[in-house]
Amino acid sequence: MRLFVGLGNPGQKYAGNRHNIGFMALDRIAQDHGFPPFRAKFQGVLSEGRLGSERVALLKPQTFMNLSGQSVGEAMRFFKIEPAKITVFHDELDLAPGKCRVKTGGGHAGHNGLRSIHAHIGEGYQRVRLGIGHPGHKDRVAPYVLSDFAKADGDWLDDLLRGISDGAVALAEGDAARFQNAVALRTAPPRSSTAGGKPAESSVSLSTPARPQAEAMPNGDREPEDGRSALQKLMDRFR
């Protein structure tokens, strides 16, 4: 049994915030992998299913960010699992937008959601750090993370969430390297070799092939028949 936790704040008011990228990641995994609807449990909302051979619970705490640990601790005790079986998806100021890194243990770096989880279960859990960039000054951090993603962020955000979903099975199976490779294939796909004319091959094979990206048009837009921006389509998907 594994527990995937997405961090964010509850309610439509915060749905599109940078701080809610953890919720977005879990919503995408649930949708793409056929998980049942989320239901209220553990001071949050929960959905249980399988990723490959692994039984996985997806949890989105509804306590607001700075009390996330209450929900996570309750779920951990109910399922009788140790922190090493918990993976937390959260926004990361110290990574460039669209970057993704996996880390186990260490400090909370001032992130209020992680700070709360540390207080309730310790630091020995896994984190999936999802880069949102930094506003440039610490005084601007709070309004920045509590603001919606910009329209221009739509494409990279969609690619990142697709990559997370592509690699979810590998992550559940404990293969962080294969998970990160799946994300990279979406966010920085290999280019064709100029010498041989053949597509570059990834050094790590995936058990689940990445789904094809939407066809890019000359003007840089996707799916021109739909007038919504990429970010608006992404937000509408999870409403």
mmCIF file of N, CA and C in Angstrom, residues 12 31 226 228-239:
data_model
loop_
_atom_site.group_PDB
_atom_site.id
_atom_site.type_symbol
_atom_site.label_atom_id
_atom_site.label_comp_id
_atom_site.label_asym_id
_atom_site.label_seq_id
_atom_site.Cartn_x
_atom_site.Cartn_y
_atom_site.Cartn_z
ATOM 1 N N GLN A 12 -12.879 26.399 -4.786
ATOM 2 C CA GLN A 12 -12.694 26.892 -6.149
ATOM 3 C C GLN A 12 -11.844 28.156 -6.197
ATOM 4 N N GLN A 31 -7.586 10.725 -12.979
ATOM 5 C CA GLN A 31 -8.340 10.717 -14.230
ATOM 6 C C GLN A 31 -7.753 9.735 -15.243
ATOM 7 N N ASP A 226 -10.450 24.783 -30.601
ATOM 8 C CA ASP A 226 -10.929 25.140 -29.271
ATOM 9 C C ASP A 226 -10.347 26.488 -28.909
ATOM 10 N N ARG A 228 -10.241 28.069 -26.141
ATOM 11 C CA ARG A 228 -9.677 28.249 -24.807
ATOM 12 C C ARG A 228 -8.158 28.147 -24.829
ATOM 13 N N SER A 229 -7.519 28.843 -23.894
ATOM 14 C CA SER A 229 -6.071 28.718 -23.753
ATOM 15 C C SER A 229 -5.746 27.363 -23.160
ATOM 16 N N ALA A 230 -4.477 26.967 -23.265
ATOM 17 C CA ALA A 230 -4.058 25.685 -22.696
ATOM 18 C C ALA A 230 -4.308 25.643 -21.203
ATOM 19 N N LEU A 231 -4.047 26.783 -20.495
ATOM 20 C CA LEU A 231 -4.260 26.802 -19.049
ATOM 21 C C LEU A 231 -5.738 26.698 -18.717
ATOM 22 N N GLN A 232 -6.608 27.386 -19.505
ATOM 23 C CA GLN A 232 -8.038 27.326 -19.241
ATOM 24 C C GLN A 232 -8.579 25.924 -19.445
ATOM 25 N N LYS A 233 -8.107 25.249 -20.513
ATOM 26 C CA LYS A 233 -8.538 23.866 -20.733
ATOM 27 C C LYS A 233 -8.115 22.974 -19.583
ATOM 28 N N LEU A 234 -6.904 23.213 -19.062
ATOM 29 C CA LEU A 234 -6.396 22.411 -17.954
ATOM 30 C C LEU A 234 -7.232 22.638 -16.705
ATOM 31 N N MET A 235 -7.564 23.902 -16.406
ATOM 32 C CA MET A 235 -8.369 24.194 -15.235
ATOM 33 C C MET A 235 -9.776 23.643 -15.372
ATOM 34 N N ASP A 236 -10.368 23.763 -16.578
ATOM 35 C CA ASP A 236 -11.723 23.243 -16.805
ATOM 36 C C ASP A 236 -11.779 21.746 -16.613
ATOM 37 N N ARG A 237 -10.671 21.047 -16.919
ATOM 38 C CA ARG A 237 -10.643 19.588 -16.809
ATOM 39 C C ARG A 237 -10.894 19.129 -15.378
ATOM 40 N N PHE A 238 -10.435 19.920 -14.383
ATOM 41 C CA PHE A 238 -10.505 19.489 -12.996
ATOM 42 C C PHE A 238 -11.622 20.157 -12.204
ATOM 43 N N ARG A 239 -12.499 20.893 -12.904
ATOM 44 C CA ARG A 239 -13.626 21.519 -12.186
ATOM 45 C C ARG A 239 -14.768 20.538 -12.051
#
